[in-house]
Structures are given as structure tokens and as C-alpha cells.
mmCIF file of C-alpha atoms in Angstrom:
data_model
loop_
_atom_site.group_PDB
_atom_site.id
_atom_site.type_symbol
_atom_site.label_atom_id
_atom_site.label_comp_id
_atom_site.label_asym_id
_atom_site.label_seq_id
_atom_site.Cartn_x
_atom_site.Cartn_y
_atom_site.Cartn_z
ATOM 1 C CA MET A 710 -103.705 27.727 143.356
ATOM 2 C CA PHE A 711 -101.700 28.097 139.712
ATOM 3 C CA PRO A 712 -104.449 29.181 137.081
ATOM 4 C CA TRP A 713 -102.535 30.671 134.807
ATOM 5 C CA ARG A 714 -102.492 29.500 131.010
ATOM 6 C CA HIS A 715 -99.584 28.919 128.937
ATOM 7 C CA ASP A 716 -99.489 30.787 125.538
ATOM 8 C CA ALA A 717 -98.800 27.367 123.795
ATOM 9 C CA GLN A 718 -101.929 25.709 125.497
ATOM 10 C CA SER A 719 -104.066 25.267 122.302
ATOM 11 C CA ALA A 720 -100.995 24.322 120.012
ATOM 12 C CA LEU A 721 -99.415 21.507 122.266
ATOM 13 C CA GLU A 722 -102.877 20.377 122.823
ATOM 14 C CA GLN A 723 -103.584 19.913 119.491
ATOM 15 C CA MET A 724 -100.563 18.672 118.831
ATOM 16 C CA LEU A 725 -100.702 15.563 121.400
ATOM 17 C CA GLU A 726 -104.500 15.175 120.484
ATOM 18 C CA GLU A 727 -103.631 14.227 116.668
ATOM 19 C CA HIS A 728 -100.790 12.367 117.544
ATOM 20 C CA VAL A 729 -102.695 9.995 119.819
ATOM 21 C CA SER A 730 -105.397 9.752 117.342
ATOM 22 C CA ALA A 731 -103.108 8.901 114.573
ATOM 23 C CA ARG A 732 -103.875 5.395 112.664
ATOM 24 C CA ASP A 733 -100.598 4.031 113.879
ATOM 25 C CA PHE A 734 -100.265 5.459 117.665
ATOM 26 C CA PRO A 735 -100.332 1.866 119.757
ATOM 27 C CA CYS A 736 -101.345 2.764 123.023
ATOM 28 C CA VAL A 737 -105.406 1.983 123.166
ATOM 29 C CA GLY A 738 -105.919 3.376 126.730
ATOM 30 C CA ALA A 739 -104.556 6.752 125.422
ATOM 31 C CA LYS A 740 -107.003 6.475 122.569
ATOM 32 C CA ALA A 741 -109.709 5.705 124.965
ATOM 33 C CA ALA A 742 -109.061 8.879 126.995
ATOM 34 C CA LEU A 743 -109.073 10.907 124.158
ATOM 35 C CA ALA A 744 -112.107 9.545 122.658
ATOM 36 C CA LYS A 745 -114.014 10.106 126.059
ATOM 37 C CA GLY A 746 -112.646 13.450 126.782
ATOM 38 C CA THR A 747 -110.568 12.263 129.681
ATOM 39 C CA LEU A 748 -107.079 13.169 128.162
ATOM 40 C CA ASN A 749 -105.718 16.129 130.226
ATOM 41 C CA VAL A 750 -103.194 18.041 128.794
ATOM 42 C CA LEU A 751 -100.968 20.973 130.734
ATOM 43 C CA ALA A 752 -98.519 22.749 128.608
ATOM 44 C CA ALA A 753 -95.320 23.786 130.217
ATOM 45 C CA ASN A 754 -92.321 25.279 129.059
ATOM 46 C CA ARG A 755 -89.181 23.271 129.489
ATOM 47 C CA ILE A 756 -88.518 19.842 130.556
ATOM 48 C CA ASP A 757 -84.971 20.597 131.812
ATOM 49 C CA SER A 758 -86.535 23.377 133.871
ATOM 50 C CA ALA A 759 -88.375 23.946 137.359
ATOM 51 C CA TRP A 760 -90.083 26.822 136.365
ATOM 52 C CA ASP A 761 -93.780 24.692 135.993
ATOM 53 C CA ASP A 762 -93.056 21.952 138.609
ATOM 54 C CA LEU A 763 -95.593 24.026 140.884
ATOM 55 C CA ARG A 764 -98.425 24.311 138.427
ATOM 56 C CA ILE A 765 -97.930 20.627 137.201
ATOM 57 C CA HIS A 766 -98.215 19.422 140.857
ATOM 58 C CA ASP A 767 -101.212 21.342 141.328
ATOM 59 C CA GLY A 768 -102.922 19.666 137.985
ATOM 60 C CA LEU A 769 -101.806 16.379 139.587
ATOM 61 C CA ILE A 770 -103.574 17.063 142.660
ATOM 62 C CA ARG A 771 -107.023 18.287 140.948
ATOM 63 C CA PHE A 772 -106.889 15.570 138.971
ATOM 64 C CA ALA A 773 -106.386 12.809 141.856
ATOM 65 C CA GLU A 774 -109.081 14.692 143.478
ATOM 66 C CA ALA A 775 -111.351 14.439 140.498
ATOM 67 C CA TYR A 776 -110.719 10.965 140.027
ATOM 68 C CA ARG A 777 -111.521 10.109 143.910
ATOM 69 C CA GLU A 778 -114.783 11.859 143.142
ATOM 70 C CA GLU A 779 -115.764 10.104 139.976
ATOM 71 C CA PRO A 780 -113.506 6.960 139.246
ATOM 72 C CA GLY A 781 -113.342 5.544 135.872
ATOM 73 C CA LEU A 782 -111.090 3.895 133.486
ATOM 74 C CA PHE A 783 -108.968 5.492 130.609
ATOM 75 C CA ARG A 784 -108.140 8.892 132.137
ATOM 76 C CA SER A 785 -104.594 10.618 131.626
ATOM 77 C CA PHE A 786 -102.873 13.840 132.642
ATOM 78 C CA ALA A 787 -100.158 15.092 130.078
ATOM 79 C CA VAL A 788 -98.027 17.486 130.537
ATOM 80 C CA VAL A 789 -96.569 18.601 127.265
ATOM 81 C CA PHE A 790 -93.163 20.777 127.379
ATOM 82 C CA GLU A 791 -92.245 23.319 124.465
ATOM 83 C CA GLY A 792 -89.096 22.016 124.425
ATOM 84 C CA PRO A 793 -85.876 21.601 124.422
ATOM 85 C CA ASP A 794 -86.457 18.841 121.432
ATOM 86 C CA ASP A 795 -82.628 17.825 120.772
ATOM 87 C CA LEU A 796 -82.402 16.038 124.157
ATOM 88 C CA ASP A 797 -80.774 12.639 123.496
ATOM 89 C CA GLU A 798 -82.251 9.563 125.379
ATOM 90 C CA PRO A 799 -80.241 9.850 128.351
ATOM 91 C CA ALA A 800 -80.687 13.578 128.830
ATOM 92 C CA PHE A 801 -84.086 13.150 128.449
ATOM 93 C CA GLU A 802 -84.218 10.682 131.028
ATOM 94 C CA ALA A 803 -82.272 12.695 133.709
ATOM 95 C CA ALA A 804 -84.709 15.832 133.013
ATOM 96 C CA VAL A 805 -87.863 13.582 133.627
ATOM 97 C CA TRP A 806 -86.334 12.218 136.930
ATOM 98 C CA ARG A 807 -85.351 15.871 138.076
ATOM 99 C CA ARG A 808 -89.295 16.765 137.159
ATOM 100 C CA ILE A 809 -89.911 13.732 139.134
ATOM 101 C CA GLN A 810 -88.009 14.169 142.230
ATOM 102 C CA SER A 811 -89.331 18.176 142.511
ATOM 103 C CA ILE A 812 -92.744 17.521 142.245
ATOM 104 C CA SER A 813 -92.749 14.549 144.685
ATOM 105 C CA ASP A 814 -90.560 16.670 146.809
ATOM 106 C CA LYS A 815 -93.382 19.341 146.228
ATOM 107 C CA ASP A 816 -96.257 16.555 147.137
ATOM 108 C CA VAL A 817 -94.007 16.157 150.511
ATOM 109 C CA TRP A 818 -93.901 20.029 151.324
ATOM 110 C CA ARG A 819 -97.672 20.200 150.620
ATOM 111 C CA GLY A 820 -98.486 17.225 153.046
ATOM 112 C CA GLN A 821 -99.815 14.637 150.751
ATOM 113 C CA PRO A 822 -99.548 11.192 152.168
ATOM 114 C CA TYR A 823 -98.120 8.387 149.835
ATOM 115 C CA ASP A 824 -100.552 5.947 148.001
ATOM 116 C CA ALA A 825 -100.491 3.342 150.574
ATOM 117 C CA ARG A 826 -101.539 0.458 147.957
ATOM 118 C CA VAL A 827 -97.876 1.135 146.284
ATOM 119 C CA SER A 828 -94.044 1.303 147.698
ATOM 120 C CA ALA A 829 -92.260 4.405 147.328
ATOM 121 C CA ASP A 830 -88.991 2.679 147.040
ATOM 122 C CA PRO A 831 -87.916 2.803 143.340
ATOM 123 C CA ASP A 832 -85.801 -1.176 143.482
ATOM 124 C CA SER A 833 -89.315 -2.440 144.698
ATOM 125 C CA PRO A 834 -91.360 -4.509 141.981
ATOM 126 C CA HIS A 835 -94.437 -2.581 143.813
ATOM 127 C CA PHE A 836 -93.276 0.897 143.072
ATOM 128 C CA SER A 837 -95.090 3.699 141.692
ATOM 129 C CA LEU A 838 -95.180 7.442 142.182
ATOM 130 C CA SER A 839 -97.942 9.104 144.367
ATOM 131 C CA PHE A 840 -99.184 12.438 143.690
ATOM 132 C CA GLY A 841 -102.401 13.597 146.034
ATOM 133 C CA GLY A 842 -102.717 10.596 147.309
ATOM 134 C CA GLU A 843 -103.163 8.664 144.353
ATOM 135 C CA ALA A 844 -100.192 6.394 142.721
ATOM 136 C CA PHE A 845 -99.128 7.348 139.074
ATOM 137 C CA PHE A 846 -97.390 5.406 136.506
ATOM 138 C CA VAL A 847 -95.429 7.713 133.824
ATOM 139 C CA VAL A 848 -94.738 7.585 130.441
ATOM 140 C CA GLY A 849 -92.284 9.776 128.701
ATOM 141 C CA LEU A 850 -92.574 10.900 125.007
ATOM 142 C CA HIS A 851 -89.963 13.046 123.106
ATOM 143 C CA PRO A 852 -88.814 13.459 119.743
ATOM 144 C CA ASN A 853 -85.387 11.484 119.796
ATOM 145 C CA ALA A 854 -86.580 7.958 121.512
ATOM 146 C CA SER A 855 -85.449 4.969 119.802
ATOM 147 C CA ARG A 856 -88.980 3.386 120.412
ATOM 148 C CA VAL A 857 -91.240 4.389 117.431
ATOM 149 C CA ALA A 858 -93.841 4.530 120.028
ATOM 150 C CA ARG A 859 -92.499 7.016 122.435
ATOM 151 C CA ARG A 860 -91.641 8.957 120.043
ATOM 152 C CA PHE A 861 -93.292 12.952 119.801
ATOM 153 C CA ALA A 862 -92.386 16.407 118.663
ATOM 154 C CA ARG A 863 -92.573 17.843 122.077
ATOM 155 C CA PRO A 864 -90.999 16.395 125.460
ATOM 156 C CA THR A 865 -93.789 15.292 127.354
ATOM 157 C CA MET A 866 -94.851 13.271 130.550
ATOM 158 C CA VAL A 867 -97.932 11.580 130.652
ATOM 159 C CA PHE A 868 -99.281 10.382 134.374
ATOM 160 C CA ASN A 869 -101.276 7.395 134.173
ATOM 161 C CA LEU A 870 -103.239 6.086 137.530
ATOM 162 C CA HIS A 871 -102.290 2.920 138.921
ATOM 163 C CA ASP A 872 -105.881 2.500 140.041
ATOM 164 C CA GLN A 873 -106.939 1.887 136.459
ATOM 165 C CA PHE A 874 -104.490 -0.882 136.112
ATOM 166 C CA GLU A 875 -106.041 -2.518 139.164
ATOM 167 C CA THR A 876 -109.461 -2.162 138.270
ATOM 168 C CA LEU A 877 -108.740 -3.627 134.513
ATOM 169 C CA ARG A 878 -107.019 -6.763 136.557
ATOM 170 C CA ALA A 879 -109.935 -7.247 138.648
ATOM 171 C CA GLU A 880 -112.551 -7.002 135.307
ATOM 172 C CA GLY A 881 -110.258 -9.459 133.678
ATOM 173 C CA LYS A 882 -109.529 -6.983 131.023
ATOM 174 C CA TYR A 883 -105.519 -6.412 131.875
ATOM 175 C CA GLU A 884 -103.814 -9.342 129.884
ATOM 176 C CA GLY A 885 -105.952 -8.392 126.563
ATOM 177 C CA MET A 886 -105.334 -4.548 126.653
ATOM 178 C CA ARG A 887 -101.787 -4.986 127.205
ATOM 179 C CA GLU A 888 -101.106 -7.390 124.728
ATOM 180 C CA LYS A 889 -103.123 -5.305 122.114
ATOM 181 C CA ILE A 890 -100.680 -2.456 123.145
ATOM 182 C CA MET A 891 -97.618 -4.594 122.542
ATOM 183 C CA VAL A 892 -98.944 -6.667 118.991
ATOM 184 C CA ARG A 893 -99.475 -2.397 117.869
ATOM 185 C CA ASP A 894 -96.022 -1.482 119.347
ATOM 186 C CA GLU A 895 -94.725 -4.570 117.325
ATOM 187 C CA ALA A 896 -96.158 -3.510 114.107
ATOM 188 C CA VAL A 897 -94.805 0.057 114.396
ATOM 189 C CA ALA A 898 -91.387 -0.688 115.388
ATOM 190 C CA GLY A 899 -90.924 -4.137 114.100
ATOM 191 C CA SER A 900 -90.242 -5.569 117.675
ATOM 192 C CA ARG A 901 -91.950 -5.633 121.005
ATOM 193 C CA ASN A 902 -90.703 -3.400 123.854
ATOM 194 C CA PRO A 903 -88.543 -5.274 125.901
ATOM 195 C CA MET A 904 -88.980 -2.610 128.655
ATOM 196 C CA LEU A 905 -92.291 -3.586 129.416
ATOM 197 C CA ALA A 906 -93.554 -5.601 132.618
ATOM 198 C CA ARG A 907 -96.120 -6.538 134.607
ATOM 199 C CA HIS A 908 -96.912 -4.639 138.133
ATOM 200 C CA GLY A 909 -95.290 -6.846 140.645
ATOM 201 C CA GLU A 910 -92.662 -8.525 138.398
ATOM 202 C CA MET A 911 -89.770 -5.879 138.788
ATOM 203 C CA SER A 912 -89.782 -1.911 139.254
ATOM 204 C CA GLU A 913 -91.669 0.062 136.849
ATOM 205 C CA ALA A 914 -89.286 3.097 136.792
ATOM 206 C CA ARG A 915 -87.339 1.223 134.200
ATOM 207 C CA GLN A 916 -89.769 2.202 131.887
ATOM 208 C CA TYR A 917 -90.759 5.693 132.383
ATOM 209 C CA SER A 918 -88.223 7.382 130.356
ATOM 210 C CA GLY A 919 -88.557 4.732 127.179
ATOM 211 C CA ARG A 920 -85.279 4.382 127.297
ATOM 212 C CA MET A 921 -84.170 0.941 127.156
ATOM 213 C CA VAL A 922 -81.485 0.881 130.455
ATOM 214 C CA GLU A 923 -78.828 -1.202 131.250
ATOM 215 C CA ALA A 924 -79.346 -4.304 133.731
ATOM 216 C CA GLY A 925 -77.362 -2.343 136.401
ATOM 217 C CA TRP A 926 -79.317 0.791 136.099
ATOM 218 C CA LYS A 927 -80.090 2.553 139.560
ATOM 219 C CA CYS A 928 -83.073 4.898 139.710
ATOM 220 C CA PRO A 929 -82.116 8.457 140.955
ATOM 221 C CA PHE A 930 -85.439 8.940 142.829
ATOM 222 C CA HIS A 931 -85.960 9.147 146.338
ATOM 223 C CA TYR A 932 -88.777 9.749 148.487
ATOM 224 C CA ALA A 933 -88.372 12.670 150.949
ATOM 225 C CA GLY A 934 -91.232 11.526 153.128
ATOM 226 C CA THR A 935 -90.878 9.236 156.207
ATOM 227 C CA ALA A 936 -91.117 5.545 155.936
ATOM 228 C CA GLN A 937 -94.103 5.280 157.471
ATOM 229 C CA GLU A 938 -96.254 6.652 154.818
ATOM 230 C CA THR A 939 -95.225 4.228 152.449
ATOM 231 C CA SER A 940 -95.939 0.465 151.603
ATOM 232 C CA SER A 941 -93.656 -2.208 152.016
#
């Protein structure tokens, strides 16, 4: 629906690919996606603007449809924004959730069902986002992240398919992969990320921006669809 290409597409795509391929980048899943050619990158203007939200949502719908047609491990949809590059962690977190809310509202507007395998309640330990009928987990990257693993030259939102985590669990590979990521993260940061939790233990919403949120933190997201479209 929105086929136009951002002027900085090639440059931002190359920046992210070089970042992921760097030896000390800890996420082995992202590295695998890059190696397989299944790291989809969309360049956008500003993370603090709604200008590209329809393009992003359109890309997510097409990404979800392609996955259902040909399921497989290690696929990610990354949105790399040109800027701004001076947001501190609270400002970046606020921008991430504004984009999520806006894109989710468009999912409702376009009549997309919420993935019944997850909950739309951000306080639920079974929470995940849903776009195009598929559940997603978001990883935010930006220049001023306190965790080295979340630090990147441009604000970025990486959408990972929840179904891939379930596939890894079913194949008995999830815990090994998770441990490998945490060991690599510890090697570059000096400590393991205390925000990381398994799906079903606590809400994954706390992890999206990369900021170490306080105990009483409340997720600002509210699903605008009907309760019948969500799981408990």
C-alpha cells in the first residue's frame, strides 16, 4: 500500500547490518537472521513522529503474511529511524510506546485480529504485541542506551515474531540460545541484563525500550480493540 522508499534506506540498512555483524554484538538470533538474509530493514524519518506509522504497519502486515506462508526461524523486521539521536532513555522509551500505540491502533482500524496465543494486557505475563494477526516482541536500540547491547547510532525498533520463541522452546533450543545471548551480553557490558525475563514469568513490556525500569513502572500501552479479540 505504501511502496515508496526512504532516501536513506540503503545507508541505514547498511549501518544496521554492520552493527549486527560486529563481533561483539550479543544477539545470536539477529546474527542468524542477517546471515540468512531474513533481517528486513525499513528506513523511517523520526521515532518521535507518526509520519511513517502507516508504512511501518503495512510492512509488519506483509512480514506477518510472508511468515505464515513460509514459517522459519530467525526472521526480524527492523525499523531504523534517521533520528533524533539525542534522546535520553526516558524520552526514547516514551517515543517507542507512542509508535507502538499508533501502529497498534492502525492494526485495529484495518480489522486485524489480535493473536489469540498471547494477551493484549501489558500487565499480563503472557503479553505480546500483535500486528497482522501475529504476536511480536520489540527490542529498542538507540545511541544513549545504558546497556551496551542496546546501543546503536540511530533509534531503532526491532520486531521479533513470538512464534519463533515458541518454536525454539518446542525444539529444546530456547534456553541454550538465551544463555548464549546473556553470556555475550555480560562479556561486553560487564553484567547480565536484569530486565530479561522469560515469556510467562512477567510482562515482556518492561524489556522493550532497554531502560532498566523501576518496580512500580506502568506500561502506557492500551489495546483499542475489543476484549473478545485477546487471550486471557
